[in-house]
Tab-separated table of C-alpha atoms and ligand atoms in Angstrom:
chain	number	residue	atom	x	y	z
A	1	MET	CA	-6.889	-30.822	12.671
A	2	GLN	CA	-6.240	-28.675	9.874
A	3	ILE	CA	-4.127	-25.535	10.245
A	4	LYS	CA	-5.612	-22.378	9.555
A	5	SER	CA	-4.041	-18.939	8.963
A	6	ILE	CA	-4.122	-16.742	11.893
A	7	ARG	CA	-7.016	-14.165	12.427
A	8	GLY	CA	-6.042	-10.658	10.786
A	9	PHE	CA	-3.458	-12.249	8.531
A	10	LYS	CA	-4.930	-12.550	5.184
A	11	ASP	CA	-3.606	-14.563	1.837
A	12	ILE	CA	-3.735	-12.838	-1.248
A	13	LEU	CA	-4.669	-15.064	-3.901
A	14	PRO	CA	-4.217	-15.286	-7.649
A	15	GLY	CA	-7.043	-13.302	-9.302
A	16	GLU	CA	-6.376	-10.707	-6.409
A	17	VAL	CA	-2.913	-10.321	-6.757
A	18	GLU	CA	-2.962	-8.645	-10.087
A	19	LYS	CA	-4.545	-5.725	-8.759
A	20	TRP	CA	-2.057	-5.453	-6.020
A	21	GLN	CA	0.743	-5.784	-8.798
A	22	PHE	CA	-0.903	-3.178	-10.959
A	23	ALA	CA	-1.334	-1.055	-7.751
A	24	GLU	CA	2.571	-1.422	-6.677
A	25	GLY	CA	3.710	-1.244	-10.431
A	26	GLU	CA	1.996	2.204	-10.953
A	27	ALA	CA	3.285	3.405	-7.607
A	28	ARG	CA	6.868	2.511	-8.476
A	29	ARG	CA	6.108	4.115	-11.995
A	30	ILE	CA	4.404	7.446	-10.869
A	31	PHE	CA	6.778	7.767	-7.837
A	32	GLY	CA	9.698	7.594	-10.295
A	33	LEU	CA	8.512	10.440	-12.185
A	34	PHE	CA	8.694	12.604	-9.013
A	35	GLY	CA	12.175	11.658	-8.567
A	36	PHE	CA	11.618	9.225	-5.568
A	37	SER	CA	13.683	6.045	-4.855
A	38	GLU	CA	12.852	2.773	-3.366
A	39	PHE	CA	14.092	2.290	0.345
A	40	ARG	CA	13.749	-1.300	1.810
A	41	ILE	CA	13.766	-1.724	5.753
A	42	PRO	CA	13.606	-4.274	8.144
A	43	VAL	CA	10.402	-5.998	9.204
A	44	VAL	CA	11.611	-5.706	12.668
A	45	GLU	CA	13.178	-2.694	14.961
A	46	ARG	CA	14.138	-1.960	18.370
A	47	THR	CA	10.892	-1.347	20.301
A	48	ASP	CA	12.472	1.649	21.417
A	49	LEU	CA	12.398	3.241	17.952
A	50	PHE	CA	8.349	3.281	17.822
A	51	VAL	CA	8.028	4.215	21.493
A	52	ARG	CA	10.021	7.467	21.131
A	53	SER	CA	8.800	8.339	17.443
A	54	ILE	CA	5.173	7.094	17.321
A	55	GLY	CA	4.335	7.966	21.096
A	56	GLU	CA	3.831	6.200	24.298
A	57	ALA	CA	0.197	7.542	24.596
A	58	THR	CA	-1.093	6.457	21.423
A	59	ASP	CA	-3.264	3.100	20.532
A	60	ILE	CA	-0.524	1.698	18.128
A	61	VAL	CA	2.214	1.828	21.084
A	62	GLY	CA	-0.365	1.098	23.944
A	63	LYS	CA	-2.084	-1.825	22.866
A	64	GLU	CA	-1.236	-2.514	19.139
A	65	MET	CA	2.106	-3.447	18.485
A	66	TYR	CA	3.595	-7.139	17.925
A	67	THR	CA	6.294	-6.704	20.918
A	68	PHE	CA	8.619	-9.864	21.531
A	69	GLN	CA	11.896	-10.485	23.457
A	70	ASP	CA	14.368	-12.147	20.927
A	71	ARG	CA	16.805	-14.827	22.155
A	72	ASP	CA	19.450	-12.297	23.196
A	73	GLY	CA	16.582	-10.752	25.560
A	74	ASP	CA	16.085	-7.636	23.379
A	75	SER	CA	12.899	-6.137	22.869
A	76	ILE	CA	11.769	-6.204	19.289
A	77	THR	CA	8.858	-5.079	17.512
A	78	LEU	CA	7.279	-5.778	14.194
A	79	ARG	CA	7.076	-2.441	12.372
A	80	PRO	CA	3.634	-1.000	12.821
A	81	GLU	CA	4.639	1.802	10.204
A	82	ALA	CA	7.667	2.630	7.931
A	83	THR	CA	8.332	6.193	8.822
A	84	ALA	CA	10.201	5.891	11.700
A	85	SER	CA	12.156	2.944	10.284
A	86	ILE	CA	12.973	4.938	6.981
A	87	MET	CA	14.403	8.061	9.215
A	88	ARG	CA	16.409	5.730	11.808
A	89	ALA	CA	18.233	4.284	8.370
A	90	TYR	CA	18.528	7.865	6.613
A	91	LEU	CA	20.231	8.971	9.849
A	92	GLU	CA	22.341	5.793	10.481
A	93	HIS	CA	23.726	5.538	7.066
A	94	GLY	CA	24.555	9.394	7.179
A	95	LEU	CA	22.046	10.136	3.976
A	96	ASN	CA	21.337	13.509	5.687
A	97	VAL	CA	25.019	14.157	5.301
A	98	GLN	CA	25.597	13.395	1.718
A	99	GLU	CA	22.435	14.762	0.276
A	100	PRO	CA	20.289	16.275	2.992
A	101	VAL	CA	16.943	15.895	0.528
A	102	GLY	CA	15.860	12.418	0.447
A	103	LYS	CA	12.620	11.291	-1.453
A	104	TYR	CA	12.194	7.805	-0.741
A	105	TYR	CA	9.328	5.198	-1.472
A	106	PHE	CA	8.634	1.932	0.620
A	107	ILE	CA	5.964	-0.901	-0.170
A	108	GLY	CA	5.532	-3.588	2.091
A	109	PRO	CA	3.700	-5.226	5.276
A	110	MET	CA	3.011	-3.802	8.653
A	111	PHE	CA	1.864	-5.284	11.750
A	112	ARG	CA	-0.671	-3.843	14.407
A	113	HIS	CA	-2.903	-6.190	16.845
A	114	GLU	CA	-6.230	-4.153	15.894
A	115	ARG	CA	-9.732	-5.809	15.918
A	116	PRO	CA	-10.056	-7.392	12.306
A	117	GLN	CA	-13.025	-6.283	10.148
A	118	LYS	CA	-13.195	-5.576	6.577
A	119	GLY	CA	-10.682	-3.320	5.588
A	120	ARG	CA	-8.603	-3.736	8.489
A	121	TYR	CA	-6.226	-6.453	9.376
A	122	ARG	CA	-3.120	-7.427	11.938
A	123	GLN	CA	-0.931	-7.750	8.641
A	124	PHE	CA	-1.626	-5.175	6.167
A	125	HIS	CA	0.435	-3.386	3.536
A	126	GLN	CA	1.186	0.304	2.985
A	127	ILE	CA	2.556	2.238	0.090
A	128	ASP	CA	4.885	4.892	1.749
A	129	ALA	CA	6.398	8.090	0.342
A	130	GLU	CA	8.731	10.556	2.186
A	131	ILE	CA	10.430	13.465	1.604
A	132	LEU	CA	13.256	13.991	4.322
A	133	GLY	CA	15.027	17.171	4.873
A	134	VAL	CA	12.561	19.775	3.548
A	135	GLU	CA	10.671	22.274	5.753
A	136	ASP	CA	9.236	24.502	2.643
A	137	PRO	CA	5.539	24.151	2.159
A	138	TRP	CA	6.660	23.275	-1.422
A	139	ALA	CA	7.357	19.612	-0.225
A	140	ASP	CA	4.194	19.512	1.290
A	141	ALA	CA	2.365	20.368	-1.790
A	142	GLU	CA	4.617	18.099	-3.953
A	143	ILE	CA	3.957	14.928	-1.790
A	144	LEU	CA	0.028	15.683	-2.075
A	145	THR	CA	0.525	16.242	-5.641
A	146	MET	CA	2.190	12.885	-6.383
A	147	LEU	CA	-0.437	11.201	-4.048
A	148	ILE	CA	-3.291	12.412	-6.040
A	149	HIS	CA	-1.732	11.921	-9.531
A	150	TYR	CA	-0.866	8.539	-8.647
A	151	LEU	CA	-4.484	7.544	-6.996
A	152	GLY	CA	-6.464	9.292	-9.931
A	153	GLY	CA	-4.180	7.649	-12.221
A	154	LEU	CA	-5.368	4.122	-10.964
A	155	GLY	CA	-8.673	5.264	-12.050
A	156	LEU	CA	-10.261	5.980	-8.155
A	157	LYS	CA	-13.413	8.312	-8.221
A	158	ASN	CA	-15.018	10.048	-5.175
A	159	LEU	CA	-11.669	10.617	-3.413
A	160	GLY	CA	-11.707	13.402	-0.870
A	161	LEU	CA	-8.539	14.951	-0.123
A	162	GLN	CA	-8.568	16.514	3.713
A	163	ILE	CA	-5.978	18.808	4.933
A	164	ASN	CA	-5.278	20.469	8.528
A	165	SER	CA	-2.450	21.594	10.494
A	166	LEU	CA	-1.539	20.563	13.838
A	167	GLY	CA	0.821	23.173	14.566
A	168	CYS	CA	4.336	22.829	15.970
A	169	PRO	CA	4.790	21.886	19.834
A	170	GLU	CA	4.579	25.519	21.099
A	171	CYS	CA	1.392	26.060	19.659
A	172	ARG	CA	-0.037	22.815	20.396
A	173	ALA	CA	0.570	22.509	24.002
A	174	PRO	CA	-2.052	25.537	24.711
A	175	TYR	CA	-4.569	23.773	22.042
A	176	LYS	CA	-3.999	20.558	23.972
A	177	ALA	CA	-4.578	22.184	27.084
A	178	GLU	CA	-7.829	23.851	25.924
A	179	ILE	CA	-9.160	20.499	24.469
A	180	GLN	CA	-8.474	18.998	27.941
A	181	LYS	CA	-10.105	21.538	29.532
A	182	PHE	CA	-13.182	21.650	27.556
A	183	LEU	CA	-13.735	17.871	27.392
A	184	GLN	CA	-13.379	17.779	31.456
A	185	GLY	CA	-16.758	19.148	31.652
A	186	ARG	CA	-18.183	16.597	29.320
A	187	ARG	CA	-16.239	13.470	30.557
A	188	ALA	CA	-19.359	11.683	31.398
A	189	ALA	CA	-20.256	11.843	27.634
A	190	LEU	CA	-17.375	10.308	26.905
A	191	CYS	CA	-16.402	6.493	25.823
A	192	GLU	CA	-14.224	4.709	28.257
A	193	ASP	CA	-11.189	4.690	25.919
A	194	CYS	CA	-11.922	8.550	25.576
A	195	ARG	CA	-12.100	9.027	29.252
A	196	ARG	CA	-8.436	7.506	29.458
A	197	ARG	CA	-7.448	9.333	26.401
A	198	LEU	CA	-8.458	12.589	28.349
A	199	GLU	CA	-5.841	12.214	30.828
A	200	THR	CA	-2.908	10.702	28.433
A	201	ASN	CA	-3.562	12.248	25.046
A	202	PRO	CA	-6.624	14.167	24.519
A	203	LEU	CA	-6.242	14.938	21.128
A	204	ARG	CA	-6.622	11.174	20.229
A	205	ILE	CA	-10.061	11.700	21.441
A	206	PHE	CA	-10.715	13.425	17.490
A	207	ASP	CA	-10.004	9.868	16.342
A	208	CYS	CA	-12.564	8.061	18.000
A	209	LYS	CA	-15.490	6.975	15.739
A	210	LYS	CA	-18.090	6.649	18.439
A	211	GLU	CA	-21.069	8.926	17.773
A	212	GLU	CA	-21.265	10.077	21.552
A	213	CYS	CA	-17.390	11.279	21.151
A	214	ARG	CA	-18.182	12.999	18.345
A	215	GLU	CA	-21.198	14.821	19.741
A	216	ALA	CA	-19.090	15.947	22.672
A	217	LEU	CA	-16.555	17.345	20.461
A	218	ARG	CA	-18.742	18.884	18.067
A	219	THR	CA	-18.251	22.562	19.551
A	220	ALA	CA	-14.708	22.055	20.670
A	221	PRO	CA	-12.102	24.981	19.622
A	222	SER	CA	-10.288	24.673	16.484
A	223	VAL	CA	-6.687	23.842	16.480
A	224	LEU	CA	-6.587	26.285	13.391
A	225	ASP	CA	-7.218	29.163	16.134
A	226	TYR	CA	-4.453	28.349	17.894
A	227	LEU	CA	-1.437	27.966	15.220
A	228	CYS	CA	1.436	30.470	15.934
A	229	PRO	CA	1.914	32.841	13.237
A	230	ASP	CA	5.057	30.654	11.615
A	231	CYS	CA	2.703	27.543	11.400
A	232	LEU	CA	-0.334	29.771	10.055
A	233	ASN	CA	1.835	30.955	7.123
A	234	HIS	CA	3.332	27.702	6.540
A	235	PHE	CA	-0.228	26.185	6.357
A	236	ALA	CA	-1.401	28.967	3.965
A	237	ARG	CA	1.357	28.736	1.727
A	238	VAL	CA	0.387	24.913	1.467
A	239	ARG	CA	-2.765	25.607	0.365
A	240	ALA	CA	-1.900	28.296	-2.203
A	241	LEU	CA	0.234	25.857	-4.037
A	242	LEU	CA	-2.512	23.457	-4.062
A	243	ASP	CA	-4.830	26.231	-5.514
A	244	GLU	CA	-2.237	26.975	-7.913
A	245	ILE	CA	-2.554	23.611	-9.637
A	246	SER	CA	-6.294	23.716	-8.892
A	247	LEU	CA	-6.013	20.533	-6.586
A	248	PRO	CA	-9.221	20.080	-4.895
A	249	TYR	CA	-9.089	19.612	-0.847
A	250	ALA	CA	-11.163	20.427	2.216
A	251	VAL	CA	-9.613	21.928	5.425
A	252	ASN	CA	-10.979	19.524	8.334
A	253	PRO	CA	-9.773	21.021	11.604
A	254	ARG	CA	-10.824	17.932	13.493
A	255	MET	CA	-8.216	15.601	11.582
A	256	VAL	CA	-5.763	15.038	14.038
A	257	ARG	CA	-4.279	11.668	12.970
A	258	GLY	CA	-3.128	8.598	15.431
A	259	LEU	CA	0.640	9.133	15.757
A	260	ASP	CA	2.175	11.536	17.882
A	261	TYR	CA	5.120	12.416	15.872
A	262	TYR	CA	2.831	14.773	13.324
A	263	THR	CA	3.309	18.624	13.144
A	264	ARG	CA	1.839	21.156	11.031
A	265	THR	CA	0.088	19.725	7.779
A	266	ALA	CA	-1.595	16.514	8.474
A	267	PHE	CA	-3.837	15.037	5.407
A	268	GLU	CA	-6.158	12.017	4.878
A	269	VAL	CA	-7.698	10.707	1.865
A	270	VAL	CA	-11.174	9.220	1.955
A	271	ALA	CA	-13.072	6.898	-0.210
A	272	GLY	CA	-16.749	7.203	0.208
A	273	GLU	CA	-17.194	3.766	-1.008
A	274	LEU	CA	-15.138	2.055	1.743
A	275	GLY	CA	-17.457	2.248	4.591
A	276	ALA	CA	-16.630	2.567	8.354
A	277	GLN	CA	-12.706	2.182	7.574
A	278	ASN	CA	-13.180	4.695	4.770
A	279	ALA	CA	-9.394	6.394	4.873
A	280	VAL	CA	-7.375	5.008	2.013
A	281	CYS	CA	-4.267	7.210	2.695
A	282	GLY	CA	-3.087	9.099	5.663
A	283	GLY	CA	0.060	11.348	6.177
A	284	GLY	CA	1.539	14.684	7.310
A	285	ARG	CA	4.499	16.676	8.405
A	286	TYR	CA	6.713	15.141	11.113
A	287	ASP	CA	9.550	17.980	11.627
A	288	GLY	CA	10.686	16.551	15.098
A	289	LEU	CA	10.624	12.924	14.495
A	290	ALA	CA	14.446	12.533	13.927
A	291	GLN	CA	15.295	14.513	17.164
A	292	ASP	CA	12.736	12.293	18.678
A	293	ILE	CA	14.990	9.018	17.855
A	294	GLY	CA	18.306	10.929	18.943
A	295	GLY	CA	19.108	12.649	15.602
A	296	PRO	CA	19.250	16.331	14.209
A	297	ARG	CA	16.250	18.242	13.135
A	298	VAL	CA	15.282	17.104	9.932
A	299	PRO	CA	11.854	18.380	8.962
A	300	SER	CA	9.633	15.938	6.719
A	301	ILE	CA	6.640	14.757	5.400
A	302	GLY	CA	5.279	11.822	3.869
A	303	PHE	CA	2.181	9.380	3.487
A	304	ALA	CA	0.759	5.794	3.637
A	305	ILE	CA	-1.651	4.505	1.345
A	306	GLY	CA	-3.539	1.134	2.731
A	307	VAL	CA	-3.136	-1.455	0.030
A	308	GLU	CA	-5.750	-3.464	1.156
A	309	ARG	CA	-8.443	-0.439	0.770
A	310	LEU	CA	-6.725	0.475	-2.356
A	311	VAL	CA	-7.477	-2.522	-3.966
A	312	LEU	CA	-11.171	-2.722	-2.892
A	313	LEU	CA	-11.529	0.573	-4.842
A	314	LEU	CA	-10.003	-1.030	-8.029
A	315	PRO	CA	-11.841	-2.817	-10.829
A	316	GLU	CA	-12.207	-6.685	-10.637
A	317	ASN	CA	-9.648	-8.825	-12.546
A	318	GLN	CA	-7.546	-6.088	-14.092
A	319	ASN	CA	-4.744	-7.922	-15.771
A	320	ALA	CA	-5.509	-11.668	-15.047
A	321	PRO	CA	-2.933	-13.448	-17.050
A	322	ARG	CA	-3.626	-15.929	-19.496
A	323	PRO	CA	-1.403	-17.973	-21.585
A	324	GLN	CA	-0.969	-16.967	-25.279
A	325	VAL	CA	-0.440	-20.641	-26.382
A	326	PHE	CA	-1.541	-23.721	-24.925
A	327	LEU	CA	0.793	-26.813	-25.683
A	328	ALA	CA	-1.319	-30.009	-26.130
A	329	ALA	CA	0.687	-33.227	-26.644
A	330	LEU	CA	-0.243	-36.610	-26.678
A	331	GLY	CA	1.834	-39.424	-25.745
A	332	GLU	CA	5.289	-40.137	-24.148
A	333	VAL	CA	7.388	-39.051	-26.781
A	334	PRO	CA	5.442	-36.119	-28.038
A	335	ARG	CA	5.017	-34.601	-24.350
A	336	ARG	CA	8.862	-34.743	-23.931
A	337	LYS	CA	9.213	-32.831	-27.233
A	338	ALA	CA	6.420	-30.493	-25.823
A	339	PHE	CA	8.597	-30.030	-22.898
A	340	SER	CA	11.457	-28.638	-24.911
A	341	LEU	CA	9.287	-26.562	-27.291
A	342	ALA	CA	7.670	-24.858	-24.273
A	343	GLN	CA	10.851	-23.607	-23.103
A	344	GLU	CA	11.882	-22.519	-26.625
A	345	LEU	CA	8.443	-20.222	-26.744
A	346	ARG	CA	9.156	-18.932	-23.179
A	347	ARG	CA	12.670	-17.839	-24.126
A	348	ALA	CA	11.182	-15.859	-26.822
A	349	ASP	CA	8.822	-13.969	-24.223
A	350	ILE	CA	5.840	-16.181	-25.198
A	351	ARG	CA	3.487	-17.287	-22.224
A	352	VAL	CA	2.934	-20.923	-22.542
A	353	GLU	CA	0.772	-23.696	-20.659
A	354	LEU	CA	0.959	-27.112	-20.777
A	355	ASP	CA	-0.812	-30.176	-19.516
A	356	TYR	CA	1.134	-31.798	-16.488
A	357	GLU	CA	-1.065	-34.891	-16.091
A	358	GLY	CA	-1.280	-36.835	-19.598
A	359	LYS	CA	-5.020	-35.946	-20.135
A	360	SER	CA	-6.981	-36.823	-23.479
A	361	LEU	CA	-6.498	-34.199	-25.880
A	362	LYS	CA	-10.325	-33.266	-25.478
A	363	SER	CA	-9.573	-32.556	-21.665
A	364	GLN	CA	-6.618	-30.834	-22.712
A	365	MET	CA	-8.745	-28.463	-25.134
A	366	ARG	CA	-11.168	-27.962	-22.459
A	367	LYS	CA	-8.249	-26.914	-20.164
A	368	ALA	CA	-6.872	-24.372	-22.668
A	369	ASP	CA	-10.597	-23.205	-23.189
A	370	LYS	CA	-10.669	-22.511	-19.548
A	371	MET	CA	-7.556	-20.569	-19.098
A	372	ARG	CA	-8.847	-18.337	-22.372
A	373	SER	CA	-5.536	-19.317	-24.449
A	374	PRO	CA	-6.286	-17.748	-28.115
A	375	TYR	CA	-3.955	-20.826	-29.577
A	376	VAL	CA	-3.251	-24.149	-29.113
A	377	LEU	CA	-0.397	-26.025	-30.392
A	378	ILE	CA	-1.241	-29.940	-30.909
A	379	LEU	CA	1.710	-32.367	-31.266
A	380	GLY	CA	0.698	-36.205	-31.339
A	381	ASP	CA	2.807	-39.115	-32.819
A	382	GLU	CA	1.934	-38.172	-36.196
A	383	GLU	CA	2.785	-34.836	-36.316
A	384	LEU	CA	6.284	-35.652	-34.395
A	385	LYS	CA	6.955	-37.956	-37.167
A	386	ARG	CA	6.590	-34.930	-39.663
A	387	ASN	CA	8.376	-32.774	-37.322
A	388	GLN	CA	5.103	-30.485	-37.287
A	389	VAL	CA	2.365	-29.187	-34.853
A	390	ILE	CA	-1.264	-28.198	-35.615
A	391	LEU	CA	-1.766	-24.616	-34.698
A	392	ARG	CA	-5.379	-24.259	-33.743
A	393	ASP	CA	-7.199	-20.647	-33.619
A	394	MET	CA	-9.577	-21.438	-30.647
A	395	ALA	CA	-11.867	-18.240	-31.888
A	396	SER	CA	-12.233	-19.316	-35.622
A	397	LYS	CA	-11.370	-23.190	-34.944
A	398	ALA	CA	-9.113	-23.106	-38.081
A	399	GLN	CA	-6.049	-25.307	-37.811
A	400	GLU	CA	-3.040	-25.409	-39.687
A	401	ASP	CA	0.055	-27.537	-39.941
A	402	LEU	CA	3.596	-25.941	-38.770
A	403	SER	CA	6.867	-27.199	-39.092
A	404	PHE	CA	8.914	-27.068	-35.720
A	405	ALA	CA	11.449	-24.389	-37.104
A	406	ASP	CA	8.293	-22.238	-37.867
A	407	ILE	CA	6.719	-22.207	-34.633
A	408	VAL	CA	8.220	-19.454	-32.565
A	409	GLY	CA	8.006	-17.036	-35.660
A	410	LYS	CA	4.486	-17.656	-36.225
A	411	VAL	CA	3.065	-17.373	-32.778
A	412	LYS	CA	5.132	-14.076	-32.575
A	413	THR	CA	3.385	-12.667	-35.796
A	414	LEU	CA	0.188	-13.697	-34.083
A	415	MET	CA	0.885	-11.908	-30.877
A	416	ALA	CA	1.959	-8.611	-32.642
A	417	LYS	CA	-1.155	-8.726	-34.625
A	418	SER	CA	-3.732	-9.324	-31.374
B	1	AMP	P1	-1.776	5.207	9.479
B	1	AMP	O1	-0.131	4.385	9.492
B	1	AMP	O2	-2.362	4.567	10.669
B	1	AMP	O3	-1.345	6.763	9.306
B	1	AMP	O4	-2.568	4.756	8.395
B	1	AMP	C1	-2.482	4.799	6.952
B	1	AMP	C2	-3.279	4.401	6.111
B	1	AMP	O5	-2.884	2.620	6.414
B	1	AMP	C3	-4.750	4.068	6.627
B	1	AMP	O6	-5.267	4.987	5.756
B	1	AMP	C4	-5.226	2.853	6.087
B	1	AMP	O7	-5.577	2.825	4.488
B	1	AMP	C5	-3.884	2.037	6.239
B	1	AMP	N1	-4.173	0.848	7.627
B	1	AMP	C6	-3.759	1.582	8.798
B	1	AMP	N2	-4.086	0.478	9.354
B	1	AMP	C7	-4.673	-0.675	9.036
B	1	AMP	C8	-5.057	-1.974	9.136
B	1	AMP	N3	-5.056	-2.201	10.412
B	1	AMP	N4	-5.592	-2.519	8.308
B	1	AMP	C9	-5.640	-2.313	7.208
B	1	AMP	N5	-5.137	-1.144	6.459
B	1	AMP	C10	-4.527	-0.271	7.560
C-alpha cells in the first residue's frame, strides 16, 4: 500500500510555499524594525515544562500533547507552543542577568493532537514574538502595535483586535469562584466537556464554542469588575497608549484564552473571513510563568500568530518564482555547454531553467512558455560552432544571435529593464 501522510500533518507545496516565505520574510523585517532578535528553540522539551506553565487543567496539557517516553525513560513532549521554551532558554542561559529586557521572535512548527479541520491541524506553525522582563504597559502597547503593523502590512483587511484583562492571581481567584458559583446553577445546560471544566478550570468555559455554553454564560459576571486597583490601572494605561496612536480595538471581557499562564492583558486578532477557526493570533501577558518553571519573577508579554490561518488570508500566488531565462539545448555537446553556461548565469544572479530530458526544441519551447520564462537561449550544433546562442524574446518572438562572451551582460541588461 502506498504510504500517506499522517492525519493533521500537512504538506506545504510549491505554489503555496511562496505565501509562507512572504509572511515569514515580512515578520523578520518588521520585527527587526522593533528591535526583536530571532530565537530558536528545540522541538522537544521535558514534559514538565509544559505541564507547569500551560497548566494541568488546560485542554492542551490534558488531551492534546504529543508526549512520549524516550529511550532513556524520560517523558518528553513535542512543543505545543513556544513561550514556555523561550522563557526556559532565557533563564537557562542567564539572559535575564545580562540584559533583563529580551525582545525575541520565533518561527516554527507546533504539535497538538486536536481534531483536524480547516484552519486546525496537528502540526501547525506559529510566528511568535515575546517581550521578556517588562511589566510596564508600554510593552503591551508596543507588542500590539507591532502585531497590527505586521498584519496590516501584509494587506490583511477586516481584522478585529480584541483585548481583555485577566487580572493577577489575587483578583482572579475570587472571580473564578464567582463564575463557578454562577455556573453551578446552570450546570445542566453545559456541554459534557464544560461540566468537567466547571470542577477543574471554570474559566476555560469561556473558550467553548458550543451554543449552549455561550448561552449559559450570557449574563455571567465580567472579569473586569473583579480587577484589583493595580490591574485596573495597568489595563487603563494599555488602552490609553493604544488610543494615543489611534489603534482600533474592542474590549471583550469574555475572551479568556486557553493557557493558564496568562495574567492581565490578553488579546486575540480575529478575521471574519476565516469561519469557525477565526483567530489568527492570540497572546497576552504572563507575569508568573518564569516562577511557575522555577525561575525568578519575569513579567512578560507575547503573541503567537497561526501561519496556516494567516496564509489563508493572503492573496493567491504572490511571488511564484519563474525563470528569467530558459536554456534550450539540442544535442549532446551543446547540452554540455548549456550546463556550464547555466552555472555562469546563476553566478551572475540570474534564475535559469533547463530541460533535463533531451527533448525536442519544440517541446523545450513549450516548457519555457509554461514556466513563463520571458527569454530563451537556444543552443544547437550550428550555434556552438560559431560560439553563439540565439536569444529569443518570448513576448515579441524577436530573435538575435549573441556570442557566448556577451550572454551574461545582455541578459543582465534585459533584466534591469524589465
Ligand atoms: P494559542 O497558542 O492556542 O494561543 O494559539 C495562537 C494561534 O495559533 C491561534 O490564534 C491560531 O491562529 C493558531 N493555532 C492554534 N492551534 C492551532 C491548530 N491546531 N492548527 C492551526 N493553527 C492553530
